[in-house]
Coordinates of C-alpha atoms and ligand atoms in Angstrom, one line a residue:
Chain N
M240 CA 155.3 39.5 109.7
N241 CA 155.0 41.5 112.9
T242 CA 155.0 45.3 112.6
K243 CA 154.9 47.6 115.5
P244 CA 151.9 49.9 115.6
P245 CA 153.0 53.3 114.3
L246 CA 153.6 55.9 116.9
S247 CA 150.6 58.1 117.0
P248 CA 151.6 61.6 115.8
I249 CA 151.1 64.5 118.2
K250 CA 147.7 66.1 117.7
T251 CA 148.3 69.8 118.3
I252 CA 144.7 70.8 117.8
E253 CA 141.7 68.6 117.7
F254 CA 138.0 69.3 117.0
R255 CA 135.7 66.6 118.3
D256 CA 132.3 66.9 116.7
V257 CA 132.1 70.6 117.4
S258 CA 129.2 72.9 116.6
F259 CA 128.8 76.5 117.5
H260 CA 125.5 78.4 117.6
I261 CA 124.4 81.7 118.7
N262 CA 121.7 81.7 121.3
V263 CA 119.2 84.1 119.8
I264 CA 115.7 82.9 119.0
P265 CA 115.6 81.1 116.7
S266 CA 119.2 79.9 117.5
R267 CA 121.6 80.4 114.6
V268 CA 124.0 77.6 113.7
I269 CA 127.4 79.1 112.7
V270 CA 129.4 75.9 112.3
S271 CA 128.4 72.3 112.9
G272 CA 129.7 68.7 112.7
I273 CA 133.3 69.8 112.8
S274 CA 135.8 67.1 113.4
L275 CA 139.4 67.9 112.6
E276 CA 142.8 66.9 113.7
I277 CA 145.8 69.2 113.2
L278 CA 149.2 67.5 113.7
H279 CA 152.3 69.1 114.9
G280 CA 154.2 71.0 112.2
E281 CA 151.3 71.1 109.7
T282 CA 150.3 74.2 107.9
I283 CA 146.5 74.0 107.7
V284 CA 144.7 76.5 105.4
L285 CA 141.1 77.1 106.1
L286 CA 139.5 78.0 102.8
G287 CA 136.0 79.0 102.2
R288 CA 133.7 81.8 100.9
S289 CA 133.0 84.8 103.0
G290 CA 130.7 83.9 105.9
S291 CA 131.5 80.1 105.7
G292 CA 132.8 80.1 109.3
K293 CA 136.6 80.3 108.9
T294 CA 137.2 83.0 111.5
T295 CA 134.7 81.3 113.8
L296 CA 136.9 78.1 113.7
L297 CA 140.0 80.2 114.5
R298 CA 138.3 81.8 117.4
L299 CA 137.2 78.4 118.7
M300 CA 140.9 77.4 118.7
N301 CA 142.1 80.4 120.7
G302 CA 139.4 80.3 123.3
M303 CA 137.7 83.5 122.2
L304 CA 134.7 81.3 121.5
F305 CA 133.7 78.0 123.1
P306 CA 131.9 75.2 121.4
S307 CA 128.1 74.8 122.0
E308 CA 128.6 71.1 121.5
G309 CA 131.7 68.9 121.3
K310 CA 135.2 69.8 122.3
V311 CA 138.2 71.7 121.0
L312 CA 141.5 70.3 122.4
V313 CA 144.7 72.2 122.1
Q314 CA 147.8 70.1 123.0
G315 CA 145.5 67.5 124.4
R316 CA 143.6 69.9 126.7
S317 CA 140.1 71.4 126.2
T318 CA 140.2 75.1 125.4
A319 CA 137.7 75.5 128.3
A320 CA 140.4 74.3 130.7
W321 CA 143.1 76.6 129.3
D322 CA 144.0 79.9 130.7
P323 CA 142.6 82.0 127.8
I324 CA 145.5 84.4 128.0
R325 CA 148.1 81.7 127.3
L326 CA 146.0 80.3 124.5
R327 CA 145.8 83.6 122.6
R328 CA 148.9 85.5 121.6
G329 CA 147.6 85.4 118.1
M330 CA 147.5 87.7 115.1
G331 CA 145.6 90.8 114.6
C332 CA 146.0 94.4 113.4
L333 CA 148.9 96.4 114.8
F334 CA 148.3 98.9 117.6
P335 CA 148.3 102.4 116.0
H336 CA 149.7 104.1 119.1
F337 CA 152.7 101.7 119.4
T338 CA 155.9 101.9 117.4
V339 CA 156.9 98.9 115.3
A340 CA 159.3 97.9 118.1
E341 CA 156.6 98.2 120.7
N342 CA 154.2 96.2 118.6
V343 CA 156.7 93.4 118.2
A344 CA 157.6 93.6 121.9
L345 CA 154.0 93.3 123.0
I346 CA 153.8 89.7 124.0
P347 CA 157.3 89.5 125.5
T348 CA 156.3 92.6 127.5
L349 CA 153.1 91.0 128.7
E350 CA 155.2 88.0 129.7
N351 CA 157.6 90.2 131.6
W352 CA 160.7 89.4 129.6
D353 CA 163.7 91.5 130.8
A354 CA 164.5 94.5 128.6
S355 CA 167.7 93.3 127.0
R356 CA 166.2 90.0 126.0
T357 CA 163.2 91.8 124.5
A358 CA 165.4 94.3 122.7
A359 CA 167.5 91.5 121.1
R360 CA 164.3 89.7 120.1
I361 CA 162.9 92.8 118.4
Q362 CA 166.0 93.1 116.3
E363 CA 166.0 89.4 115.4
M364 CA 162.3 89.3 114.5
L365 CA 162.4 92.4 112.3
Q366 CA 165.4 91.0 110.4
L367 CA 163.6 87.7 110.1
V368 CA 160.7 89.4 108.2
G369 CA 163.0 91.5 106.1
L370 CA 162.7 94.9 107.8
D371 CA 165.8 96.8 108.8
P372 CA 165.4 97.5 112.5
R373 CA 167.4 100.8 112.2
E374 CA 164.9 102.1 109.7
F375 CA 161.7 100.7 110.9
A376 CA 161.8 100.1 114.7
H377 CA 160.7 103.6 115.6
R378 CA 158.0 104.1 113.0
R379 CA 154.3 104.0 113.7
P380 CA 152.0 101.7 111.8
R381 CA 150.6 104.7 109.9
E382 CA 154.1 105.3 108.5
L383 CA 154.3 101.9 106.9
S384 CA 152.9 100.4 103.7
G385 CA 150.4 97.6 103.8
G386 CA 153.0 95.0 103.1
Q387 CA 155.3 96.3 105.8
R388 CA 152.5 96.3 108.3
Q389 CA 151.8 92.6 107.5
R390 CA 155.5 91.8 108.0
V391 CA 155.4 93.5 111.4
G392 CA 152.3 91.5 112.2
V393 CA 154.2 88.3 111.4
A394 CA 157.2 89.4 113.5
R395 CA 154.9 90.2 116.4
A396 CA 153.1 86.8 116.2
L397 CA 156.5 85.0 116.1
A398 CA 158.2 87.1 118.9
A399 CA 157.3 85.0 121.8
D400 CA 158.0 81.8 119.8
P401 CA 154.5 80.3 120.1
P402 CA 154.1 76.6 119.2
I403 CA 150.9 77.4 117.3
L404 CA 150.3 80.3 114.9
L405 CA 146.8 81.3 114.1
M406 CA 146.5 83.8 111.3
D407 CA 143.3 85.3 109.9
E408 CA 143.9 86.5 106.3
P409 CA 147.4 87.7 107.1
F410 CA 148.1 88.8 103.5
G411 CA 144.7 90.4 102.8
A412 CA 144.5 93.9 101.2
L413 CA 147.9 93.7 99.4
D414 CA 148.7 94.2 95.7
P415 CA 149.1 90.8 94.0
V416 CA 152.9 91.2 93.5
T417 CA 153.7 92.1 97.1
R418 CA 151.2 89.5 98.2
A419 CA 152.9 86.7 96.3
E420 CA 156.3 87.9 97.5
L421 CA 155.2 87.8 101.1
Q422 CA 153.5 84.5 100.7
R423 CA 156.7 82.9 99.3
E424 CA 158.8 84.4 102.1
F425 CA 156.3 83.2 104.7
S426 CA 156.2 79.7 103.3
T427 CA 160.0 79.5 103.6
L428 CA 159.9 80.8 107.1
A429 CA 157.1 78.4 108.1
H430 CA 159.1 75.4 106.9
R431 CA 162.2 76.6 108.7
L432 CA 160.5 77.3 112.0
G433 CA 158.5 74.0 112.0
K434 CA 155.5 75.5 113.7
T435 CA 151.9 74.4 113.6
I436 CA 150.1 77.0 111.5
V437 CA 146.4 77.6 110.9
L438 CA 145.8 80.2 108.3
V439 CA 142.5 81.5 107.0
T440 CA 142.1 82.7 103.4
H441 CA 139.6 82.8 100.7
D442 CA 142.3 82.8 98.0
L443 CA 142.9 79.3 96.5
R444 CA 146.3 80.3 95.2
E445 CA 147.4 81.2 98.6
A446 CA 146.0 77.9 100.0
L447 CA 147.8 75.9 97.3
L448 CA 151.1 77.6 97.9
L449 CA 151.2 77.5 101.7
A450 CA 149.1 74.6 102.8
S451 CA 150.3 71.1 103.8
R452 CA 146.5 70.5 104.0
I453 CA 143.6 72.5 102.8
V454 CA 140.4 72.4 104.7
L455 CA 137.4 73.6 102.7
L456 CA 134.4 75.1 104.5
E457 CA 131.0 75.7 103.2
A458 CA 128.1 77.1 105.2
G459 CA 129.7 76.1 108.5
R460 CA 130.7 72.6 107.6
I461 CA 133.9 71.0 106.5
I462 CA 133.3 69.6 103.0
A463 CA 136.9 68.6 102.1
S464 CA 140.3 68.1 103.7
A465 CA 143.1 67.3 101.3
T466 CA 146.7 68.1 100.3
P467 CA 147.0 70.7 97.6
Q468 CA 147.7 68.0 95.0
E469 CA 144.6 66.0 95.9
F470 CA 142.5 69.1 96.4
L471 CA 142.2 70.1 92.7
R472 CA 141.2 66.6 91.7
L473 CA 138.3 66.4 94.2
D474 CA 134.9 66.1 92.6
H475 CA 132.8 68.6 94.5
P476 CA 130.9 71.6 93.2
E477 CA 132.4 74.0 95.8
V478 CA 135.9 72.7 94.9
R479 CA 135.2 73.3 91.3
A480 CA 133.8 76.8 92.1
F481 CA 137.1 77.6 93.8
A482 CA 139.2 76.0 91.0
S483 CA 137.4 78.0 88.4
S484 CA 138.5 81.1 90.2
L485 CA 142.1 80.2 89.2
A486 CA 141.2 80.2 85.5
I487 CA 140.5 83.9 85.3
A488 CA 143.8 84.8 87.0
P489 CA 146.3 86.4 84.6
G490 CA 148.8 83.9 83.1
A491 CA 146.5 80.9 83.7
P492 CA 145.1 79.0 80.7
V493 CA 141.8 80.4 79.7
Chain F
M13 CA 137.0 162.5 124.4
T14 CA 135.8 159.5 122.3
P15 CA 134.6 156.3 124.1
Q16 CA 137.6 154.4 122.6
M17 CA 139.9 156.9 124.4
T18 CA 138.1 156.4 127.7
T19 CA 138.4 152.6 127.4
W20 CA 142.0 152.8 126.4
S21 CA 143.0 155.2 129.2
F22 CA 141.0 153.1 131.7
F23 CA 143.0 150.0 130.7
A24 CA 146.2 152.0 131.0
D25 CA 145.3 153.4 134.4
H26 CA 144.1 150.1 135.8
R27 CA 146.5 147.6 134.2
A28 CA 147.7 146.2 137.6
E29 CA 144.2 145.7 138.8
I30 CA 143.2 144.0 135.5
L31 CA 146.2 141.8 135.6
G32 CA 145.5 140.8 139.2
A33 CA 141.8 140.0 138.3
T34 CA 143.0 138.0 135.3
L35 CA 145.3 135.9 137.5
D36 CA 142.5 135.4 140.0
H37 CA 140.3 134.3 137.2
L38 CA 142.9 131.9 135.8
A39 CA 143.4 130.4 139.3
L40 CA 139.7 129.7 139.7
V41 CA 139.6 128.0 136.3
V42 CA 142.8 126.0 136.8
I43 CA 141.7 124.7 140.2
A44 CA 138.2 123.8 139.0
M45 CA 139.6 122.1 135.9
I46 CA 142.1 120.0 137.9
I47 CA 139.3 118.8 140.2
A48 CA 136.9 118.2 137.3
I49 CA 139.6 116.1 135.4
L50 CA 140.4 114.2 138.5
I51 CA 136.7 113.3 138.9
G52 CA 135.6 113.1 135.3
V53 CA 138.3 111.0 133.7
P54 CA 138.4 108.2 136.3
L55 CA 134.6 108.2 136.5
G56 CA 134.5 107.9 132.7
M57 CA 136.9 104.9 132.8
F58 CA 134.7 103.4 135.5
I59 CA 131.4 103.6 133.7
V60 CA 132.9 102.0 130.6
Q61 CA 133.2 98.8 132.6
R62 CA 129.7 99.3 134.1
P63 CA 127.1 100.1 131.5
A64 CA 124.4 100.2 134.2
L65 CA 126.0 103.3 135.8
R66 CA 126.6 105.0 132.5
A67 CA 123.1 106.5 132.0
I68 CA 123.0 107.6 135.6
A69 CA 126.4 109.3 135.6
L70 CA 125.9 111.0 132.2
G71 CA 122.4 112.0 133.2
I72 CA 123.4 113.6 136.4
A73 CA 126.2 115.5 134.7
S74 CA 123.9 116.7 132.0
V75 CA 121.4 118.0 134.6
F76 CA 124.0 120.3 136.1
Q77 CA 124.7 121.7 132.6
T78 CA 121.1 122.6 132.1
I79 CA 120.9 124.8 135.3
P80 CA 121.5 128.4 134.4
S81 CA 124.9 129.3 135.9
L82 CA 123.7 132.2 138.1
A83 CA 121.0 129.9 139.5
L84 CA 123.5 127.1 140.2
F85 CA 125.7 129.6 142.2
G86 CA 122.6 130.6 144.1
F87 CA 121.5 127.1 144.9
L88 CA 125.0 126.3 146.3
I89 CA 125.2 129.2 148.7
P90 CA 123.0 127.7 151.5
I91 CA 124.6 124.3 151.3
P92 CA 126.9 123.6 154.3
F93 CA 130.6 122.9 153.7
I94 CA 130.6 123.4 149.9
G95 CA 128.4 126.5 150.0
G96 CA 128.6 130.0 151.3
I97 CA 130.0 133.2 149.7
G98 CA 133.4 133.1 148.0
K99 CA 135.8 131.1 146.0
R100 CA 135.0 127.6 147.3
T101 CA 131.4 127.7 146.2
A102 CA 132.4 129.1 142.8
I103 CA 134.9 126.3 142.3
V104 CA 132.2 123.7 143.2
A105 CA 129.9 125.2 140.6
L106 CA 132.6 125.4 138.0
V107 CA 133.5 121.7 138.6
L108 CA 129.9 120.7 138.1
Y109 CA 129.8 122.5 134.8
A110 CA 133.1 121.2 133.5
L111 CA 132.2 117.6 134.4
L112 CA 129.9 116.7 131.6
P113 CA 132.1 117.4 128.6
I114 CA 135.0 115.6 130.3
L115 CA 132.9 112.6 131.4
R116 CA 131.2 112.4 128.1
N117 CA 134.4 112.6 126.0
T118 CA 136.2 110.1 128.2
Y119 CA 133.3 107.7 127.8
V120 CA 133.0 108.3 124.0
G121 CA 136.8 108.1 123.5
L122 CA 137.2 104.9 125.4
T123 CA 134.2 103.2 123.7
G124 CA 134.9 104.5 120.2
I125 CA 138.0 102.5 119.6
D126 CA 138.3 100.6 116.3
P127 CA 136.9 97.1 117.0
A128 CA 139.7 95.5 115.1
V129 CA 142.2 97.0 117.5
L130 CA 140.3 95.7 120.5
E131 CA 139.9 92.3 118.9
A132 CA 143.7 92.2 118.4
A133 CA 144.2 93.2 122.0
E134 CA 142.0 90.4 123.1
A135 CA 143.6 88.0 120.6
M136 CA 147.0 88.9 122.1
G137 CA 145.8 87.7 125.5
M138 CA 145.6 91.1 127.2
T139 CA 143.5 91.3 130.3
R140 CA 140.6 93.8 130.6
A141 CA 142.7 96.1 132.7
Q142 CA 145.6 95.9 130.3
I143 CA 143.3 96.7 127.4
L144 CA 141.8 99.7 129.3
F145 CA 145.2 101.2 130.3
R146 CA 147.4 100.2 127.4
V147 CA 145.0 100.4 124.5
R148 CA 141.8 102.2 125.1
F149 CA 143.2 105.0 127.2
P150 CA 146.1 106.1 125.0
L151 CA 143.9 105.8 121.9
A152 CA 141.2 107.9 123.6
L153 CA 143.5 110.6 124.9
A154 CA 142.9 113.0 122.0
V155 CA 139.1 112.7 122.4
I156 CA 139.4 113.1 126.2
L157 CA 141.6 116.2 125.7
A158 CA 139.0 117.6 123.3
G159 CA 136.5 117.3 126.2
I160 CA 138.9 119.1 128.5
R161 CA 139.3 121.8 126.0
T162 CA 135.6 122.4 125.7
A163 CA 135.2 122.3 129.5
T164 CA 138.0 124.8 129.9
I165 CA 136.4 127.3 127.6
I166 CA 133.0 126.9 129.2
T167 CA 134.7 127.4 132.6
I168 CA 136.5 130.6 131.6
G169 CA 133.1 132.0 130.6
V170 CA 131.1 130.8 133.5
A171 CA 133.8 131.9 136.0
T172 CA 133.0 135.6 135.1
I173 CA 129.6 135.0 136.8
A174 CA 131.3 133.7 139.9
A175 CA 132.0 137.3 140.9
A176 CA 128.3 137.5 141.7
I177 CA 128.9 135.4 144.8
G178 CA 132.1 137.2 145.7
A179 CA 134.7 134.8 144.1
G180 CA 136.6 137.7 142.4
G181 CA 138.1 137.4 139.0
L182 CA 137.3 139.2 135.8
G183 CA 133.5 139.1 136.4
T184 CA 134.0 141.8 139.1
F185 CA 134.7 144.4 136.3
I186 CA 131.7 143.2 134.3
F187 CA 129.2 143.3 137.2
R188 CA 130.5 146.8 138.2
G189 CA 130.4 147.9 134.6
V190 CA 126.8 146.8 134.3
A191 CA 125.8 148.6 137.5
L192 CA 127.6 151.8 136.5
V193 CA 126.7 151.6 132.8
S194 CA 130.4 151.8 131.9
D195 CA 131.5 150.2 128.7
A196 CA 135.1 150.6 129.8
L197 CA 134.6 148.6 132.9
I198 CA 132.6 145.8 131.1
L199 CA 135.4 145.6 128.5
A200 CA 138.1 145.4 131.2
G201 CA 136.5 142.2 132.2
A202 CA 135.3 140.8 128.9
I203 CA 138.4 141.4 126.8
P204 CA 140.9 139.5 129.1
A205 CA 138.3 136.7 129.5
A206 CA 137.9 136.4 125.8
L207 CA 141.7 136.4 125.3
L208 CA 142.1 133.7 128.0
A209 CA 139.5 131.5 126.3
L210 CA 141.2 132.0 122.9
L211 CA 144.6 131.2 124.3
A212 CA 143.4 128.1 126.2
D213 CA 141.6 126.9 123.0
F214 CA 144.8 127.4 121.0
L215 CA 147.2 125.7 123.4
L216 CA 144.9 122.8 124.2
G217 CA 144.2 122.4 120.5
L218 CA 147.9 122.2 119.8
L219 CA 148.3 119.5 122.4
E220 CA 145.3 117.6 121.1
R221 CA 146.7 117.5 117.6
R222 CA 150.0 116.1 119.0
L223 CA 148.3 113.3 120.8
K224 CA 146.2 112.2 117.9
V225 CA 147.2 108.8 116.5
S226 CA 146.1 106.6 113.6
Ligands
ATP226 N1 128.5 87.3 116.8 C1 127.8 86.9 115.8 N2 126.4 87.0 115.7 C2 125.7 86.6 114.7 N3 126.3 86.0 113.6 C3 127.6 85.8 113.6 C4 128.4 86.3 114.6 N4 129.7 86.0 114.3 C5 129.7 85.4 113.1 N5 128.4 85.3 112.7 C6 128.0 84.7 111.4 O1 128.6 83.5 111.3 C7 129.0 83.3 109.9 C8 130.5 82.9 109.8 O2 131.2 84.0 110.2 P1 132.8 84.0 110.1 O3 133.3 85.3 110.6 O4 133.4 82.8 110.7 O5 133.0 83.9 108.5 P2 134.4 83.9 107.7 O6 134.4 82.6 107.0 O7 135.5 84.2 108.5 O8 134.1 85.0 106.6 P3 135.0 86.1 105.9 O9 135.8 85.4 104.9 O10 134.1 87.1 105.4 O11 135.9 86.7 107.0 C9 128.6 84.5 109.1 O12 127.4 84.2 108.4 C10 128.4 85.5 110.2 O13 127.4 86.5 109.8
MG227 MG1 136.8 86.0 108.6

């Protein structure tokens, strides 16, 4: 039987044997031996303990850091060859001196969208994340709750319709109920928009809920890469350590 | 007649003169402050981008502050163009005094921004100039204004000494009062100067609070 070779899926982000170290003496290795392919439309969750190198990987993807060895390719092109400004447009805290509307409008403004298109986009984005524009558009971040701030952050990240969304602990510092609510909404949104998402967390529940694939980091190395279903069955001490963190959560079997 | 009575009647008899001197004084302060802001704020923004110049600029500005004001006025008199007797020399000296608090606060305000905010600005793809003008500067405005407020109060005080080199203002009464040992004359200079300083402090404080974010 003669089968055609499968079409190779589009690699949105690719790490080719990447390491990153800081050139102090002695030089400090932050991440090493990273090889990773992220396909179009995947939601990758980078999971790992504090200091395992999650944020570093994210910053290697948006050109805020460059590999000491190896290559990071975004849409087939090395991050070193990208205009760093076009590569960024990521997540981050809100600007305290901007209103909600100005925060959401930030990237469209930097890209010189005309005013009416930007205004329409602000409305659309705030509705998308469940905030009534009439009530929230003119508030400042300090007049919002933590959960509302995170929603605005998501709206801002989505405003210019980027193909890739990099999010560093977007639901951190929220009460568990709001956090779960936002995670569920975000997961629906992510499916609907079909974007490639890389999200950092140290919360296994969040990873299981949102990920199409979980990438587990330990001390600067990738030690596992698996779908949520496969992940819990992996036989690795660090996986078990994370899995045991589920057991003490309320409602889980003790 | 009690001394209070003399002072009071002196104020009443010379109110036009006192008002005129107060306005002269205010003009000296306002002109000096405008020049100091126009130099200090841009210079502060500039040295944020150039750490090598920072120590030099802040160092020079501090040196001027350590020179006693009467001596500084004296030093300036023989210098051509900026020196001589009169208002121009006084304004130059006042600018030199006002510079340090403005420069220092501009620098501190621009560099003291929450790193998470700067990181977000970078992660949004803002250029260095965009970060400076759209993020650092608006967030530093309250701190810069606090520097302007300090400088204004210093300038109102130091400007009384400008009368020694013939610049006019409220210091004229004070110097005359010292020479004639007249409390009424001294107070005719000192009270309006104190009121000006309190008023400037209050108004600029109000503005500063309105500009504060976070
Ligand atoms: N500029 C730097 N200089 C020195 N060490 C650094 C620097 N940046 C990061 N590191 C170190 O690299 C390691 C990984 O940092 P990274 O921020 O990627 O961790 P993380 O997984 O995001 O942790 P967290 O969950 O706490 O955010 C840490 O040990 C950190 O101390
Ligand atoms: Mg991190």
